[in-house]
Amino acid sequence: MLKELGVKRKYLILLIFRIPFEALRTIVNSVFLQKAFTAVDFFDEKKLSLVCVMFFIECAFLFAYNGTVWRVFGTMYAHMQGKIKQIIMENLVQKPMEELENHSSGDILVRADTDAQKAVGIFGEPFNLVFLLNGFFNLISSSILMILVSPKLFLLVIAFVIPHVCLSTFVIAPMQYKIQSKIQKKAAELTDLFTSYINMEEIIHLYNASDFLKRKMEIKNNELKKLNVQKAVYSAAGQFLMPLFGLSGYLVIMLTGGSMIAAGTLTYATLLYVCQLRGGILPASIMIINSAINIKENMVSMYRVQEIIK
């Protein structure tokens, strides 16, 4: 789709610049806590001041860097949203009437509006492709740094991350994908009924079919509501897993780290460093999960749009 929109090269370049941001922020925060509390342990005010100044400079750089990339990215994404709708309309005009008759008017409207937004959203909306790759990079870099400090603590972190990822990816995501596909179809059917009611109002009243059509719209609307409730239930189940595995893993890390400090094999500053890296691994995993789920849902819309622009 990027090729059809004419932004493939520019998008990939901006993607490369955006991917390292979360990993850089995690490293900056982790190193700051480690250096700052090491200086506190040794009552070194000069080193603590230097660490704070360096942290301020690094944060200012990251803020400017991220803001610049997202400013260019946002402008390009706004162009993509307008371009996809233009491409859809141009293809609809060029298609023969026999082919268009295979789709209802409501289905075409949903594809040209809602589906178009969701399809392009894969490349620019929160928790989609950009966040997925960002999460992968952050997860890998944080994992490597934690392994270098304490393989034992890293294994404890992974022991809570893997079940979370597996349940979300292989159980919740497929269910959400199926329900999203049903929602898109029901929304198209409901839109088609509303369009028919508006365009053929005189004929409907002539044959006294108004109550019948309204009842049919009510049934379709209730079916759509039930599907949205199911989707909300699946989303709630995914949100429940986050504190379940997140807080449990944090408590285990603190207890294990405390025993290692008591044994003299770990310092308090290093434990804070590890906890901050864990703060990179867990959000990165959640970012990957949510992005993968959203991409899978939005792929339904992309397939529906591609059927029109082929």
Coordinates of C-alpha atoms in Angstrom, one line a residue:
M1 CA 0.0 0.0 0.0
L2 CA 2.9 2.4 0.7
K3 CA 3.9 2.0 -3.0
E4 CA 0.4 3.0 -4.1
L5 CA 0.5 6.0 -1.8
G6 CA 3.9 7.1 -3.2
V7 CA 5.6 7.4 0.2
K8 CA 7.5 4.1 0.6
R9 CA 11.0 5.4 0.6
K10 CA 10.2 8.4 2.9
Y11 CA 8.3 6.3 5.3
L12 CA 11.1 3.7 5.6
I13 CA 13.6 6.5 6.3
L14 CA 11.4 8.1 9.0
L15 CA 10.8 4.6 10.4
I16 CA 14.5 4.0 10.8
F17 CA 14.9 7.3 12.7
R18 CA 11.9 6.6 14.9
I19 CA 12.6 3.0 16.0
P20 CA 15.5 3.7 18.4
F21 CA 13.8 6.3 20.5
E22 CA 12.2 4.2 23.2
A23 CA 15.4 2.1 23.6
L24 CA 17.5 5.3 24.0
R25 CA 15.1 6.7 26.6
T26 CA 15.2 3.5 28.6
I27 CA 19.0 3.4 28.5
V28 CA 19.2 7.1 29.5
N29 CA 16.9 6.6 32.5
S30 CA 18.6 3.4 33.6
V31 CA 22.1 4.8 33.5
F32 CA 21.0 8.0 35.3
L33 CA 19.5 6.1 38.2
Q34 CA 22.5 3.9 38.5
K35 CA 25.1 6.7 38.4
A36 CA 23.0 9.0 40.6
F37 CA 22.5 6.5 43.5
T38 CA 26.1 5.4 43.2
A39 CA 27.1 9.0 43.8
V40 CA 24.6 9.2 46.7
D41 CA 26.1 6.0 48.3
F42 CA 29.6 7.7 48.2
F43 CA 28.3 11.1 49.2
D44 CA 29.8 12.5 46.0
E45 CA 27.9 15.8 45.4
K46 CA 30.1 16.8 42.5
K47 CA 29.5 13.6 40.6
L48 CA 25.8 13.7 41.4
S49 CA 25.6 17.3 40.0
L50 CA 27.4 16.2 36.9
V51 CA 25.1 13.2 36.4
C52 CA 22.0 15.4 36.8
V53 CA 23.3 18.0 34.3
M54 CA 24.1 15.2 31.8
F55 CA 20.6 13.7 32.3
F56 CA 19.0 17.1 31.6
I57 CA 21.0 17.5 28.4
E58 CA 20.2 13.9 27.2
C59 CA 16.5 14.4 27.9
A60 CA 16.5 17.7 26.0
F61 CA 18.2 16.0 23.0
L62 CA 15.7 13.1 23.1
F63 CA 12.7 15.6 23.2
A64 CA 14.0 17.6 20.3
Y65 CA 14.9 14.4 18.3
N66 CA 11.5 12.8 18.8
G67 CA 9.6 16.0 18.2
T68 CA 11.4 16.6 14.9
V69 CA 10.8 13.1 13.6
W70 CA 7.1 13.0 14.6
R71 CA 6.6 16.5 13.1
V72 CA 7.7 15.2 9.7
F73 CA 6.0 11.9 10.2
G74 CA 2.7 13.5 11.2
T75 CA 2.6 15.7 8.0
M76 CA 3.3 12.7 5.8
Y77 CA 0.6 10.6 7.6
A78 CA -2.0 13.3 7.1
H79 CA -1.1 13.2 3.4
M80 CA -1.5 9.4 3.3
Q81 CA -5.0 9.6 4.8
G82 CA -6.1 12.0 2.1
K83 CA -4.3 10.1 -0.7
I84 CA -5.9 6.7 0.1
K85 CA -9.4 8.1 -0.2
Q86 CA -8.6 9.8 -3.4
I87 CA -7.2 6.5 -4.8
I88 CA -10.3 4.7 -3.7
M89 CA -12.6 7.2 -5.4
E90 CA -10.6 7.1 -8.6
N91 CA -10.7 3.3 -8.7
L92 CA -14.5 3.3 -8.0
V93 CA -15.1 5.7 -10.9
Q94 CA -13.1 3.5 -13.3
K95 CA -14.7 0.2 -12.3
P96 CA -17.5 -1.2 -14.6
M97 CA -21.0 -1.0 -13.2
E98 CA -21.3 -4.8 -13.2
E99 CA -18.5 -5.1 -10.7
L100 CA -19.9 -2.4 -8.5
E101 CA -23.2 -4.1 -8.3
N102 CA -21.5 -7.0 -6.4
H103 CA -21.2 -4.6 -3.5
S104 CA -24.0 -2.8 -1.7
S105 CA -23.8 1.0 -1.4
G106 CA -23.3 0.7 2.4
D107 CA -20.4 -1.7 1.9
I108 CA -18.7 0.7 -0.5
L109 CA -19.2 3.7 1.9
V110 CA -17.7 1.8 4.8
R111 CA -14.7 0.7 2.6
A112 CA -14.1 4.2 1.4
D113 CA -14.3 5.8 4.8
T114 CA -13.8 3.6 7.9
D115 CA -11.8 0.9 6.2
A116 CA -9.6 3.4 4.5
Q117 CA -8.8 5.1 7.8
K118 CA -8.0 1.8 9.5
A119 CA -5.9 0.6 6.6
V120 CA -3.7 3.7 6.6
G121 CA -3.7 3.6 10.4
I122 CA -1.4 0.6 10.3
F123 CA 1.4 2.9 9.2
G124 CA 0.8 5.8 11.5
E125 CA -1.7 5.4 14.3
P126 CA -0.6 4.6 17.9
F127 CA 0.1 0.9 18.7
N128 CA 0.5 -0.2 15.1
L129 CA 3.6 -0.8 12.8
V130 CA 5.8 2.0 14.2
F131 CA 5.1 1.0 17.8
L132 CA 5.6 -2.7 17.0
L133 CA 9.1 -2.2 15.6
N134 CA 9.9 0.4 18.3
G135 CA 8.9 -2.2 20.9
F136 CA 11.0 -4.9 19.4
F137 CA 14.1 -2.7 19.3
N138 CA 13.5 -1.6 22.9
L139 CA 13.0 -5.2 24.1
I140 CA 16.2 -6.5 22.4
S141 CA 18.4 -3.7 23.7
S142 CA 17.0 -3.8 27.3
S143 CA 17.3 -7.6 27.4
I144 CA 21.0 -7.5 26.3
L145 CA 21.9 -4.9 28.9
M146 CA 20.1 -6.8 31.7
I147 CA 21.8 -10.1 30.7
L148 CA 25.2 -8.3 31.0
V149 CA 24.3 -7.2 34.5
S150 CA 22.4 -10.2 35.9
P151 CA 21.3 -13.2 33.9
K152 CA 19.4 -14.5 36.9
L153 CA 17.2 -11.4 37.2
F154 CA 16.7 -11.4 33.4
L155 CA 15.4 -15.0 33.5
L156 CA 12.9 -14.0 36.3
V157 CA 11.7 -11.1 34.2
I158 CA 11.3 -13.3 31.1
A159 CA 9.4 -15.9 33.2
F160 CA 6.6 -13.4 33.7
V161 CA 6.8 -11.8 30.2
I162 CA 6.5 -15.0 28.1
P163 CA 3.1 -16.2 29.5
H164 CA 1.8 -12.7 29.0
V165 CA 2.9 -12.5 25.4
C166 CA 1.7 -16.1 24.6
L167 CA -1.8 -15.6 26.1
S168 CA -2.2 -12.2 24.4
T169 CA -0.9 -13.2 21.0
F170 CA -2.2 -16.7 20.6
V171 CA -5.5 -16.5 22.5
I172 CA -6.8 -12.9 22.7
A173 CA -5.5 -11.6 19.4
P174 CA -7.2 -14.3 17.2
M175 CA -10.5 -13.7 19.0
Q176 CA -10.3 -10.0 18.5
Y177 CA -9.4 -10.5 14.8
K178 CA -12.5 -12.6 14.2
I179 CA -14.8 -10.2 16.1
Q180 CA -13.4 -7.2 14.2
S181 CA -14.2 -8.9 10.9
K182 CA -17.8 -9.5 12.0
I183 CA -18.1 -5.9 13.2
Q184 CA -16.9 -4.5 9.8
K185 CA -19.5 -6.6 7.9
K186 CA -22.4 -5.7 10.3
A187 CA -21.5 -2.0 10.1
A188 CA -21.6 -2.2 6.3
E189 CA -25.0 -3.9 6.4
L190 CA -26.4 -1.3 8.8
T191 CA -25.0 1.6 6.7
D192 CA -26.6 0.0 3.6
L193 CA -30.0 -0.1 5.4
F194 CA -29.8 3.6 6.4
T195 CA -28.8 4.5 2.9
S196 CA -31.7 2.6 1.4
Y197 CA -34.1 4.2 3.9
I198 CA -32.9 7.7 2.9
N199 CA -32.7 7.2 -0.8
M200 CA -36.0 5.3 -1.2
E201 CA -38.1 7.0 1.4
E202 CA -41.1 7.7 -0.8
I203 CA -41.2 4.1 -2.2
I204 CA -40.9 2.7 1.4
H205 CA -43.8 4.8 2.6
L206 CA -45.8 4.0 -0.5
Y207 CA -45.6 0.3 0.3
N208 CA -46.0 0.9 4.0
A209 CA -42.6 -0.8 4.7
S210 CA -41.3 1.9 7.1
D211 CA -41.9 -0.1 10.2
F212 CA -40.4 -3.3 8.7
L213 CA -37.2 -1.5 7.7
K214 CA -36.9 0.2 11.0
R215 CA -37.3 -3.1 12.8
K216 CA -34.6 -4.6 10.6
M217 CA -32.3 -1.7 11.3
E218 CA -32.9 -2.1 15.0
I219 CA -32.0 -5.8 14.8
K220 CA -28.8 -5.1 12.9
N221 CA -27.9 -2.3 15.4
N222 CA -28.4 -4.7 18.3
E223 CA -26.3 -7.3 16.6
L224 CA -23.5 -4.7 16.2
K225 CA -23.8 -3.7 19.8
K226 CA -23.4 -7.3 21.0
L227 CA -20.3 -7.7 18.8
N228 CA -18.8 -4.5 20.2
V229 CA -19.5 -5.7 23.8
Q230 CA -17.7 -9.0 22.9
K231 CA -14.7 -7.0 21.6
A232 CA -14.7 -4.9 24.8
V233 CA -14.7 -8.1 26.9
Y234 CA -11.7 -9.4 25.0
S235 CA -9.9 -6.1 25.4
A236 CA -10.6 -6.1 29.1
A237 CA -9.2 -9.6 29.4
G238 CA -6.0 -8.4 27.7
Q239 CA -5.8 -5.4 30.1
F240 CA -6.3 -7.8 33.1
L241 CA -3.1 -9.7 32.1
M242 CA -1.0 -6.6 32.3
P243 CA -1.2 -6.0 36.1
L244 CA -1.4 -9.7 36.8
F245 CA 2.0 -10.5 35.3
G246 CA 3.5 -7.0 35.7
L247 CA 3.1 -6.5 39.4
S248 CA 3.8 -10.1 40.2
G249 CA 7.1 -10.0 38.3
Y250 CA 8.0 -6.7 39.9
L251 CA 7.6 -8.1 43.4
V252 CA 9.7 -11.2 42.6
I253 CA 12.5 -9.0 41.2
M254 CA 12.5 -6.8 44.3
L255 CA 12.6 -9.8 46.7
T256 CA 15.3 -11.6 44.7
G257 CA 17.3 -8.3 44.3
G258 CA 17.0 -7.6 48.0
S259 CA 18.5 -11.0 48.9
M260 CA 21.3 -10.5 46.4
I261 CA 22.1 -7.1 48.0
A262 CA 22.1 -8.7 51.5
A263 CA 24.6 -11.3 50.1
G264 CA 26.8 -8.6 48.7
T265 CA 26.5 -9.7 45.0
L266 CA 24.4 -6.7 44.0
T267 CA 24.3 -3.0 44.9
Y268 CA 21.2 -0.9 45.4
A269 CA 22.1 1.3 42.5
T270 CA 22.5 -1.7 40.2
L271 CA 19.1 -3.1 41.3
L272 CA 17.5 0.2 40.4
Y273 CA 19.3 0.0 37.0
V274 CA 17.9 -3.5 36.5
C275 CA 14.4 -2.4 37.5
Q276 CA 14.6 0.5 35.0
L277 CA 15.6 -2.0 32.3
R278 CA 12.7 -4.2 33.3
G279 CA 10.6 -1.1 32.8
G280 CA 11.9 -1.2 29.2
I281 CA 11.2 -4.9 28.7
L282 CA 7.7 -5.0 30.1
P283 CA 6.3 -1.9 28.3
A284 CA 8.0 -3.0 25.1
S285 CA 6.4 -6.4 25.4
I286 CA 3.0 -4.8 26.0
M287 CA 3.6 -2.4 23.1
I288 CA 4.4 -5.4 20.8
I289 CA 1.3 -7.3 21.9
N290 CA -1.1 -4.3 21.5
S291 CA 0.4 -3.3 18.2
A292 CA 0.2 -6.9 16.9
I293 CA -3.5 -7.1 17.9
N294 CA -4.3 -3.7 16.3
I295 CA -2.4 -4.6 13.1
K296 CA -4.3 -7.8 12.8
E297 CA -7.6 -6.0 13.3
N298 CA -6.7 -3.3 10.8
M299 CA -5.6 -5.9 8.3
V300 CA -9.3 -6.7 7.9
S301 CA -9.8 -3.2 6.6
M302 CA -6.7 -3.3 4.4
Y303 CA -7.9 -6.4 2.6
R304 CA -11.3 -4.8 2.1
V305 CA -9.7 -1.6 0.7
Q306 CA -7.3 -3.6 -1.6
E307 CA -10.3 -5.4 -3.1
I308 CA -11.5 -2.0 -4.4
I309 CA -8.1 -0.5 -5.6
K310 CA -6.9 -3.6 -7.4

